[in-house]
Structure formats: C-alpha cells, structure tokens
mmCIF file of C-alpha atoms in Angstrom:
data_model
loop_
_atom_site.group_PDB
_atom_site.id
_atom_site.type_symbol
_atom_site.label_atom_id
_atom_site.label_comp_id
_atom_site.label_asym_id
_atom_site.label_seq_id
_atom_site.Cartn_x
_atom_site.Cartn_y
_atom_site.Cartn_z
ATOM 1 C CA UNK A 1 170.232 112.408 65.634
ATOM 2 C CA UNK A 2 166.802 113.830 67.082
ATOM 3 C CA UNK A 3 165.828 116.986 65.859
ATOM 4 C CA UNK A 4 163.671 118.837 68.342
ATOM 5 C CA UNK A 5 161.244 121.499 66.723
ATOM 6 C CA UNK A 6 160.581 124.610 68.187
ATOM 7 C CA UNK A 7 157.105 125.870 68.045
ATOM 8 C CA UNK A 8 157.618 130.019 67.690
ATOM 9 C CA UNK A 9 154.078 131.901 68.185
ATOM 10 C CA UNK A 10 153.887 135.379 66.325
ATOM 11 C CA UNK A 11 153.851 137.830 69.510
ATOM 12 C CA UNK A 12 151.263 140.333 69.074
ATOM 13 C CA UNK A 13 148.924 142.155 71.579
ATOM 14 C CA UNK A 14 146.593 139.266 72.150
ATOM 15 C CA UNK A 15 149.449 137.013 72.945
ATOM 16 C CA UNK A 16 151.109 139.577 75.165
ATOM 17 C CA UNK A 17 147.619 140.577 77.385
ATOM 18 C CA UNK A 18 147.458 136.519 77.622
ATOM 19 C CA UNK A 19 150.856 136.295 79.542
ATOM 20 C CA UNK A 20 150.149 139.166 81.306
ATOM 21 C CA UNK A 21 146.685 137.865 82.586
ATOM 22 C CA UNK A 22 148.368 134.043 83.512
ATOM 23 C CA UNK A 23 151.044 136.325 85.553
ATOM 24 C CA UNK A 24 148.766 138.631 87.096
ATOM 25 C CA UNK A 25 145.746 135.986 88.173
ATOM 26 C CA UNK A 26 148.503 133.886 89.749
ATOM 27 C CA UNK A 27 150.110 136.899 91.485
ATOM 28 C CA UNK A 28 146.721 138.261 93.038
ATOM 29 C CA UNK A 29 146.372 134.570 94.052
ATOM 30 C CA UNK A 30 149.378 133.649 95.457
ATOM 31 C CA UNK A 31 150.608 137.375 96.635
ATOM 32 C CA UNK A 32 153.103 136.235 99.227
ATOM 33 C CA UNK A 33 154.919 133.212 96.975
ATOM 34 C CA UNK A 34 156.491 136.358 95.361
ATOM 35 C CA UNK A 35 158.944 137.424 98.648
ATOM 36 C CA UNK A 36 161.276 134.690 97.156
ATOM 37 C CA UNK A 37 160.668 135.027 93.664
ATOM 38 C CA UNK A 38 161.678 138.357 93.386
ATOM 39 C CA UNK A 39 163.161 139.263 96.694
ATOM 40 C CA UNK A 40 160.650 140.810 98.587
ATOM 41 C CA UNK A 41 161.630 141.585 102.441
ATOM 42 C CA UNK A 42 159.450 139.186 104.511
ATOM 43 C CA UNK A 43 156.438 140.425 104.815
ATOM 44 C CA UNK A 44 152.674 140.283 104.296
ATOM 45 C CA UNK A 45 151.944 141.919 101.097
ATOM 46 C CA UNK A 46 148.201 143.190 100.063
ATOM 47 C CA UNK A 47 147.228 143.893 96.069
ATOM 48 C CA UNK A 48 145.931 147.238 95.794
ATOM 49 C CA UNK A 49 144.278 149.882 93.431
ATOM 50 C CA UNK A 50 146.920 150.128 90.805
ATOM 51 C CA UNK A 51 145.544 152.974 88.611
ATOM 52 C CA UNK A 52 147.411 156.230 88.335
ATOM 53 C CA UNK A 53 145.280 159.419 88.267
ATOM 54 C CA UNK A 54 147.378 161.853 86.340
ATOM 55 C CA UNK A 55 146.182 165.532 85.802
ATOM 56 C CA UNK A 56 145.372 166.375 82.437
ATOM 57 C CA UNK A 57 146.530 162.548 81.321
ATOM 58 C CA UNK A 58 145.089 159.407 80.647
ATOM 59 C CA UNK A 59 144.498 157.341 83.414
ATOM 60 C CA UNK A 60 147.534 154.700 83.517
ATOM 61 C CA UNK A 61 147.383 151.286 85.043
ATOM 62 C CA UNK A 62 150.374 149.232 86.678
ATOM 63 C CA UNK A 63 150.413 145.668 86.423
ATOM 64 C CA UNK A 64 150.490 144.678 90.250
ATOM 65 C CA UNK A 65 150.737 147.328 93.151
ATOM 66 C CA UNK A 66 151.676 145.759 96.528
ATOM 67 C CA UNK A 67 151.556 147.482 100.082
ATOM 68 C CA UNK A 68 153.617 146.008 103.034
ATOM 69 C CA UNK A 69 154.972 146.912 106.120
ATOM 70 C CA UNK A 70 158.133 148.544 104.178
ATOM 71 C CA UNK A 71 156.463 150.314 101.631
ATOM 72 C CA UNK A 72 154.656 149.801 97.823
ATOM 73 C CA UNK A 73 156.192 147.575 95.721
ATOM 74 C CA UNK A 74 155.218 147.874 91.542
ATOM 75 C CA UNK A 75 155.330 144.422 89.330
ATOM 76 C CA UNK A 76 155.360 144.734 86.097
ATOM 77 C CA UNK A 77 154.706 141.400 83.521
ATOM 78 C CA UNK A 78 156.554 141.420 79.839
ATOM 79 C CA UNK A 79 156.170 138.814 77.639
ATOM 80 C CA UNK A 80 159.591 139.908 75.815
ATOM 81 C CA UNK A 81 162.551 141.546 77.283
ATOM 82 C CA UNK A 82 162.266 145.213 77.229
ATOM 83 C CA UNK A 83 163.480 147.687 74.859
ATOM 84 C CA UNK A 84 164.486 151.234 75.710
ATOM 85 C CA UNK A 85 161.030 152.434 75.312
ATOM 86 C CA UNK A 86 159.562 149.856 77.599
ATOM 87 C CA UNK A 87 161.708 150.351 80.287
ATOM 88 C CA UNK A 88 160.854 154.660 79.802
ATOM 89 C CA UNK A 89 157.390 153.126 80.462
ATOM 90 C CA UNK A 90 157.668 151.589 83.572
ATOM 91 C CA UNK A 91 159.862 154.357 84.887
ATOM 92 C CA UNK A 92 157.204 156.672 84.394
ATOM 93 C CA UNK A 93 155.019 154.810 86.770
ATOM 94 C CA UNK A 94 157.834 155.316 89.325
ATOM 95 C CA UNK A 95 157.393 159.617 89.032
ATOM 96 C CA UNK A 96 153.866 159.744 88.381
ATOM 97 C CA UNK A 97 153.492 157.979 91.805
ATOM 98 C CA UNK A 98 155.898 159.993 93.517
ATOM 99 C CA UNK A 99 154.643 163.368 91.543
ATOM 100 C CA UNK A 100 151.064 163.085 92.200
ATOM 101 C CA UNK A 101 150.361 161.209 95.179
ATOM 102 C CA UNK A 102 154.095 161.811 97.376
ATOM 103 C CA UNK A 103 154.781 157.815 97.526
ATOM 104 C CA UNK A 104 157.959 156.130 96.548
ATOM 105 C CA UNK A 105 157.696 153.139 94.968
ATOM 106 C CA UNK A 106 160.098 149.989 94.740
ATOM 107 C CA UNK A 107 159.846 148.195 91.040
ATOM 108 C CA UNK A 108 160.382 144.796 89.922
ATOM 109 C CA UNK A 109 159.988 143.891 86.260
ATOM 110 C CA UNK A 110 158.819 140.161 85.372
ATOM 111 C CA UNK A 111 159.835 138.748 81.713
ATOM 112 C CA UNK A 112 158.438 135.676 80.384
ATOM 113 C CA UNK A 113 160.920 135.076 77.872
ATOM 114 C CA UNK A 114 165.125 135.383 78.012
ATOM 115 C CA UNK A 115 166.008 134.897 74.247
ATOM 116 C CA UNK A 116 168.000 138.641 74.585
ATOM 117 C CA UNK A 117 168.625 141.164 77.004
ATOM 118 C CA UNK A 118 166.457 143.622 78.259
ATOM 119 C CA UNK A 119 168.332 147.304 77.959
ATOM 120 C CA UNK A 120 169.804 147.547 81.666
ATOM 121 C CA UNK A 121 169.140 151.217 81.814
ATOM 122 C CA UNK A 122 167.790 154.489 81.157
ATOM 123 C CA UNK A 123 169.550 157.913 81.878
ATOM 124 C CA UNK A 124 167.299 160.543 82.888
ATOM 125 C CA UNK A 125 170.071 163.176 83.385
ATOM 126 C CA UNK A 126 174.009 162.712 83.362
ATOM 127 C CA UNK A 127 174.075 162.191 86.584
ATOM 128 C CA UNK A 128 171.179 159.792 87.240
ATOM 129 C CA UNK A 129 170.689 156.418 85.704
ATOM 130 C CA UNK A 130 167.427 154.399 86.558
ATOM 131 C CA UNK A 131 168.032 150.620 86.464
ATOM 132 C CA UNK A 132 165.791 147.945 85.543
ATOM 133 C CA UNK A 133 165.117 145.450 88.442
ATOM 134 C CA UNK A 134 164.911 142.245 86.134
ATOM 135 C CA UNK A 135 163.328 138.316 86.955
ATOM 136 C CA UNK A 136 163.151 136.193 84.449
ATOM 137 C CA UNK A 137 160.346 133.944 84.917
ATOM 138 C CA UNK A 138 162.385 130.824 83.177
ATOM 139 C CA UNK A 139 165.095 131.022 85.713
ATOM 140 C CA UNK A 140 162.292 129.315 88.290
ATOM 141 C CA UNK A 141 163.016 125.898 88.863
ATOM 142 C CA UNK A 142 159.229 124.574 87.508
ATOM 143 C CA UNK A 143 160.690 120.511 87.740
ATOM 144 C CA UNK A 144 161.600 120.805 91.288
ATOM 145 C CA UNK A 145 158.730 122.348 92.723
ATOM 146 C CA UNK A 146 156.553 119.717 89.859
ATOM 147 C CA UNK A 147 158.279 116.759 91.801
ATOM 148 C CA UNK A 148 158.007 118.464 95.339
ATOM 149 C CA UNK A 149 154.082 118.574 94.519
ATOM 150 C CA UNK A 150 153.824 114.921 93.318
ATOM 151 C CA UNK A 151 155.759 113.408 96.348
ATOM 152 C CA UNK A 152 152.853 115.769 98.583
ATOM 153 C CA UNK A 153 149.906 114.072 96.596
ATOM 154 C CA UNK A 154 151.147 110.484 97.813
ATOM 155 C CA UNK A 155 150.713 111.891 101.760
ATOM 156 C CA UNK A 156 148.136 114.262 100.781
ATOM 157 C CA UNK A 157 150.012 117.075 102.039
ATOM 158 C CA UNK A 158 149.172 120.892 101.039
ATOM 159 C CA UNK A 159 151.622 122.531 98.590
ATOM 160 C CA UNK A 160 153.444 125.941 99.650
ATOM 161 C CA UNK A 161 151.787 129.101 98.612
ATOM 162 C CA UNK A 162 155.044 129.129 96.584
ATOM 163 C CA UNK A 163 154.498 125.818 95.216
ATOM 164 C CA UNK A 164 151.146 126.073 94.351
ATOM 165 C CA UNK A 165 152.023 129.639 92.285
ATOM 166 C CA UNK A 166 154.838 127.484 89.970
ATOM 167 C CA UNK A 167 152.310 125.723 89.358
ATOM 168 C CA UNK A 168 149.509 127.577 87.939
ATOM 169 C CA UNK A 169 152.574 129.318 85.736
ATOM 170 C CA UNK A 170 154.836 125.878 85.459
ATOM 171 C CA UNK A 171 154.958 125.487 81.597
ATOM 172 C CA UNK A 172 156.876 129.399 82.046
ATOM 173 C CA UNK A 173 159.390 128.043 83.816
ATOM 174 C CA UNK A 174 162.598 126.219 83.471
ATOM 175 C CA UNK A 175 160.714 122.440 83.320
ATOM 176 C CA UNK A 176 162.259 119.136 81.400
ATOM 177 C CA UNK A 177 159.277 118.312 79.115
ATOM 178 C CA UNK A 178 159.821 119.006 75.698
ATOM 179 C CA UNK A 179 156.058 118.663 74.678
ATOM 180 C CA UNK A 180 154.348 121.450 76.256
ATOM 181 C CA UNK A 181 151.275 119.637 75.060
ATOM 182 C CA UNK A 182 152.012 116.628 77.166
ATOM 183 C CA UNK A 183 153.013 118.945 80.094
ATOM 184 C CA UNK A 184 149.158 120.625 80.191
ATOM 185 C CA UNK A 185 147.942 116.939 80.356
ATOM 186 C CA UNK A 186 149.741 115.932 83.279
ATOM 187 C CA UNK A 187 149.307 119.387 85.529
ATOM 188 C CA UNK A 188 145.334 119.033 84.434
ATOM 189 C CA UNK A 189 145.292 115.688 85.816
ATOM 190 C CA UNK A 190 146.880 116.639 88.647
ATOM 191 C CA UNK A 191 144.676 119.721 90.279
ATOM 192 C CA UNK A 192 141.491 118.438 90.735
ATOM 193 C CA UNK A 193 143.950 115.931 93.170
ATOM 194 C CA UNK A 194 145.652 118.862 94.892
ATOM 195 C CA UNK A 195 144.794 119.163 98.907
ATOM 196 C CA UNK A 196 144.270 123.011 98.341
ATOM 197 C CA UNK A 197 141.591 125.270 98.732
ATOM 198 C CA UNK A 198 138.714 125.312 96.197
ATOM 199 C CA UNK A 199 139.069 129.045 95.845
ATOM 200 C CA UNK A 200 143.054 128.195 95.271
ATOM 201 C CA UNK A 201 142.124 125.566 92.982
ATOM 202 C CA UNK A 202 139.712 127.822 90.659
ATOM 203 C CA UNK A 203 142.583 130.286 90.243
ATOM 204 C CA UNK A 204 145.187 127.941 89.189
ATOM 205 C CA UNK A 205 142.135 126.385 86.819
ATOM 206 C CA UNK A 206 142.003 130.001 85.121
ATOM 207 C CA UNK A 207 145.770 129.707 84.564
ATOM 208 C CA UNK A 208 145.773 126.697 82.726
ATOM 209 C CA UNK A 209 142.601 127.624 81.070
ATOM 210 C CA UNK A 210 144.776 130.092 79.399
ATOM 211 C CA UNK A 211 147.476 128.226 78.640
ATOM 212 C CA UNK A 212 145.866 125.306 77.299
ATOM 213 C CA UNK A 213 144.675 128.377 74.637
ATOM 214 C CA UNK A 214 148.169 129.004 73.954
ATOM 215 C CA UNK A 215 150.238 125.852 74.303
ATOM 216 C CA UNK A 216 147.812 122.937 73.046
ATOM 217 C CA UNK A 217 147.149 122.859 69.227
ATOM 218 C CA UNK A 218 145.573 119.496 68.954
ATOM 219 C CA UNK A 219 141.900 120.406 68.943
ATOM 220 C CA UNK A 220 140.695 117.184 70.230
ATOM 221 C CA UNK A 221 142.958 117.011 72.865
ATOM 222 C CA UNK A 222 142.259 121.137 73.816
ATOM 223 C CA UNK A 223 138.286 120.385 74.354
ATOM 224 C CA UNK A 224 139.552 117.260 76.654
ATOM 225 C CA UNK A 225 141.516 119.283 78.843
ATOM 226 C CA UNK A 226 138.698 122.267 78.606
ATOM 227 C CA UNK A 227 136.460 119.628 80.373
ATOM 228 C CA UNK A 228 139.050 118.401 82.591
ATOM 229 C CA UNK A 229 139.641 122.268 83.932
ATOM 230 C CA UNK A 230 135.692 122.477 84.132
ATOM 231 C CA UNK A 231 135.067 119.653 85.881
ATOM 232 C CA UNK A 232 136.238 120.436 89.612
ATOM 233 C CA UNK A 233 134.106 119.798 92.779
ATOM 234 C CA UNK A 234 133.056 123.534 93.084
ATOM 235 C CA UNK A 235 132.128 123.726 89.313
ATOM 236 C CA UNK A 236 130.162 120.205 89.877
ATOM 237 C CA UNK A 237 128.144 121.929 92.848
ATOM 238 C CA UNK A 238 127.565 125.241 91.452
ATOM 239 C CA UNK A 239 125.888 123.438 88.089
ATOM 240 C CA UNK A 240 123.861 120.877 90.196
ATOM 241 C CA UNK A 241 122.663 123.897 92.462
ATOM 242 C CA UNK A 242 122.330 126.260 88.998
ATOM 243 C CA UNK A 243 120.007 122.877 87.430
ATOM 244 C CA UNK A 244 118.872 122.762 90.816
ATOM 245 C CA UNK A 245 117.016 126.336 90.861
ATOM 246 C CA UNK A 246 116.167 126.250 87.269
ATOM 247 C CA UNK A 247 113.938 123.231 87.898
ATOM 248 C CA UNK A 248 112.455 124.521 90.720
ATOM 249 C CA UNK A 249 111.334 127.950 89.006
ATOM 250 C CA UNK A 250 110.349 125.722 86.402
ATOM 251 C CA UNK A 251 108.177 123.936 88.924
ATOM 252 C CA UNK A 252 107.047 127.491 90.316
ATOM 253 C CA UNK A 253 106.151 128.486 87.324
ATOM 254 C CA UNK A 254 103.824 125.339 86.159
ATOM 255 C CA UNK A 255 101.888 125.675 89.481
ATOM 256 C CA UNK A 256 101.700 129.362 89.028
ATOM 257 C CA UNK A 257 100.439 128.687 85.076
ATOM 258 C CA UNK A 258 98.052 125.475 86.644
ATOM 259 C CA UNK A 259 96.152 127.714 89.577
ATOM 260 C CA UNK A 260 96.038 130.995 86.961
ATOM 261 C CA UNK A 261 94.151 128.216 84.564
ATOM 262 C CA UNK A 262 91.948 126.376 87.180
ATOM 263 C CA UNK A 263 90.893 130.256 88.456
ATOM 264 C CA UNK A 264 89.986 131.095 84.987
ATOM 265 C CA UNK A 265 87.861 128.246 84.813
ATOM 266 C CA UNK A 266 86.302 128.582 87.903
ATOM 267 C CA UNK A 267 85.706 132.121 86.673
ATOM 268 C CA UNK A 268 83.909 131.149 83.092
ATOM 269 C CA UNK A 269 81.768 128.245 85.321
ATOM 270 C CA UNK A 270 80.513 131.252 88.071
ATOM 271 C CA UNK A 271 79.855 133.815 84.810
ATOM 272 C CA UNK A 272 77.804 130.999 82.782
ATOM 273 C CA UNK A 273 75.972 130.271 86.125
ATOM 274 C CA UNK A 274 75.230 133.707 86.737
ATOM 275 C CA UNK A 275 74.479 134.161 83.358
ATOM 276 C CA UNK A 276 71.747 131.658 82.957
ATOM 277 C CA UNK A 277 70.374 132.813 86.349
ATOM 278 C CA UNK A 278 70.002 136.432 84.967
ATOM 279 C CA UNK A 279 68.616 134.875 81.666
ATOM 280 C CA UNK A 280 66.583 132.841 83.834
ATOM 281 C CA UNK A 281 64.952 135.731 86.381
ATOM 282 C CA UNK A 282 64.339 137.629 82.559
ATOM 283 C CA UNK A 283 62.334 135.342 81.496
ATOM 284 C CA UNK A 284 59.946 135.678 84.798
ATOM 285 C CA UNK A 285 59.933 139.063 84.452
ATOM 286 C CA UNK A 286 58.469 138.674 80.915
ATOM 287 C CA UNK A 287 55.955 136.212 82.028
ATOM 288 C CA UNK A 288 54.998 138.025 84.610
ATOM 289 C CA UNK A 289 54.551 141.116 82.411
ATOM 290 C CA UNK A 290 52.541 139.452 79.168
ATOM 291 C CA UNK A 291 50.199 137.906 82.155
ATOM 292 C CA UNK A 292 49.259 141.657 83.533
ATOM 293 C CA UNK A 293 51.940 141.901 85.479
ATOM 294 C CA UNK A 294 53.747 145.637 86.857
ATOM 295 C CA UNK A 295 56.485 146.873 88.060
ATOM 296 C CA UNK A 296 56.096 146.045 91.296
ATOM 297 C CA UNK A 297 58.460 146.148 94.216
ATOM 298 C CA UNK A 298 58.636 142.063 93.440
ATOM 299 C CA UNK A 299 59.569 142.828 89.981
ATOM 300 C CA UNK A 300 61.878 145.533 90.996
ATOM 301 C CA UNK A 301 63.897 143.127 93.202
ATOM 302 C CA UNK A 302 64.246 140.776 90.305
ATOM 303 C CA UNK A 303 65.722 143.214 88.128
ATOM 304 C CA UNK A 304 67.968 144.192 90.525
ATOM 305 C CA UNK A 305 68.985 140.388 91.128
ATOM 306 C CA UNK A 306 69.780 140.224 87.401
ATOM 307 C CA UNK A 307 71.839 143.524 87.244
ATOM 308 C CA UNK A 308 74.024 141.986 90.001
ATOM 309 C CA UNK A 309 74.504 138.747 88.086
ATOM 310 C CA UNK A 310 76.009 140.095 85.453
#
C-alpha cells in the first residue's frame, strides 16, 4: 500500500494575498477566459477602477470589477471557503456600489480550496436572503486543457485565451500529478515554448513565479525554476539592451572624463607658457630700469602685456 502525504501550509495573510495575486494577475490577463468559467453572458469584458469611495469610511477595494455590455460584474478571490462574516463582506460591496454611486452590481465569488462549504447565505431582513454565487477553482478541468496545450505545441498552434488562463493557475485546479513539485517543472519547461504573445507569456511567468514560492520546497530545484521563469526572449532582450546602455554611458562617460583631462592639461601648458612669458617681459622691464631706463610708453606696453598673461 502507497501512502500519499499531504503537504498542509498554515494559511495566514501572506498565504492568502499570494492566491489572491496568482488569481487576480491571471484574471486582468486573460479577462474574457472567465465568460465560461464563471458564466459570464458573452461578451467583451474590460477591468476597471475597483475602489469604493465611501463617505466618512475607509476606502474599500474589490478584487476584480468588470464592465460589459450587460452591466458590472464583481469577482471576488478566497483562498478558503467563506464563513458568515466573509460572505457579510462581499455583500457590502454589493450596497456600497449601489448606495453611493446608483450601479447594480452582479457578484461571483472564486475559492481556491473545497475542503468545506462556504455558508450559502446571509439574511439581511426576513424577507430577503442574499446568496453567495460560488466557483470553485478545483472543479476546472487543469489535465484537459494541460493535454489540449501539449498536442498545440507539436503544430505550434496558439492556446485559447481560456487555455492559456488554466494555465498560469493549473496547479489550482483539478490536475493528476501528485507532486506539485514535479508539476511546476513541467509547465516551466513548457512556456518559454508556448506560440503566445510575449506580453501573455510575462503574465503567466508572474503566476508561476508565485507559485513556485508556494508549491516548490526543494531549494535547489526553486532557484532552477527561478532562472527558467527569468530566462524568456523578452527578459533576454531587455538585459542585453539594459548591458547595452550601461556600457555605452560607461563609454560616454570615459570620453567625457578623457577630453575634461586633456582640457586641463592643455590649460596648465597655456598658464606655464604665459607664465614664463610674463616672468620673461619682467625681467626686461628690470633691465631696462637698472640701465636708466623709464616708464615709457614702451615700458608701459610691456606691463600691460604681462598683466594680460596672467
């Protein structure tokens, strides 16, 4: 008999604003995948501002605001299923919208995990309930679209927006690897060989980024797969171009330091020269005056010329 050990991670805030930032990166990334992950009406949904500016409250934040043809849609991201005060939470974003700025808002509420059930409701007066919209992020069928993306790399075909979304969340969903550590291996591998977008690439890169932090515990194999992530075209180009610029205000700078130094040399050769000339014309005008000499319009002009040499 093979006993299969269950890694359990303490949840606390840092863990929870992890999940939340995987779920939210992927979602501003891949806005539309979400009409059949949660049951959006076809349509072409925009992220917008999602902060709440509440008279004589603190400002409050939603997870994901959407705006479509049919109206705003709030997404919400839990890491556990929600209690009774969670759900109160949520809700509140649904008045405070409709309170302060006359919109009504549709809400879906995305859980990471499904060991329990969230509390279906709350009742905000005996007559009316408010339900919480639920999706369950493991109920997503991660092996399908993982073997729908490796039969596309053998005909270099482009994934779905809703394949490429899976993705950057797969070791969420439902998947058949038992070693989460192996499973960060193989999708790393595989995205630098997507046919996507760079821009597409870098956001599912920041995905895994994060969940290499949370599912890989071998350091070794954490810094691999930290290089791996790193290493894609754009990141290539943007460090060649970054070396690229540093070298050449390097360069800048030697020339700039080179001329500053042959100018100040110049400079010390013209003020010796016109140093020893003035020493020069003094001695003249001594000569000139222990032999008799005076101070003569000749002489006058010389001291003038020595004046202007120094």
């Amino acid at each position: 008999m093979v006993v299969i050990k269950i890694r359990t991670r303490p949840i606390n805030n840092e863990i929870k604003n992890s999940y939340d930032s995987i779920l939210k990166i992927a979602t501003h990334a891949f806005t539309n995948a979400l009409i059949p992950l949660i049951d959006l009406p076809e349509d072409d949904y925009t992220v917008i501002s999602s902060e709440i500016f509440s008279p004589g409250k603190d400002v409050k934040s939603m997870d994901i605001l959407l705006k479509g043809e049919y109206g705003y849609v709030n997404i919400e991201f839990h890491k556990q299923p929600l209690a009774k005060s969670d759900l109160d939470r949520d809700f509140e974003y649904v008045v405070e919208c409709y309170m302060f700025y006359g919109e009504t808002i549709e809400q879906k509420i995305v859980v990471v995990d499904k060991n329990r059930k969230s509390v279906d409701k709350i009742q905000i007066t005996p007559q009316l309930p408010y339900y919480g919209n639920y999706y369950y992020v493991p109920d997503i069928d991660g092996e399908e679209v993982l073997s729908n993306i490796r039969n596309k790399l053998k005909t270099n075909k482009t994934p779905s927006e809703y394949e490429q979304y899976v993705f950057s969340i797969l070791p969420l969903t439902n998947h058949q690897y038992v070693d989460e550590e192996q499973l960060m291996k193989d999708l790393c591998t595989i995205t630098p060989k997507l046919n996507i977008s760079e821009k597409n690439r870098e956001y599912i890169n920041l995905c895994h980024m994060i969940l290499v932090e949370l599912c890989v515990h071998d350091w070794f194999l954490k810094e691999e797969l930290y290089d791996v992530i790193s290493m894609t075209t754009t990141y290539i180009e943007k460090r060649e171009n970054l070396l690229k610029q540093r070298i050449q205000v390097a360069e800048e700078k030697v020339v700039d330091v080179t001329n500053r130094a042959v100018a100040a040399e110049e400079k010390v050769v013209d003020v010796t020269n016109r140093a020893e000339n003035a020493e020069n014309l003094l001695k003249q005008i001594a000569n000139d005056v222990r032999n008799g000499g005076k101070l003569n319009k000749s002489t006058v002009k010389k001291l003038l010329l020595v004046t202007s040499k120094l």
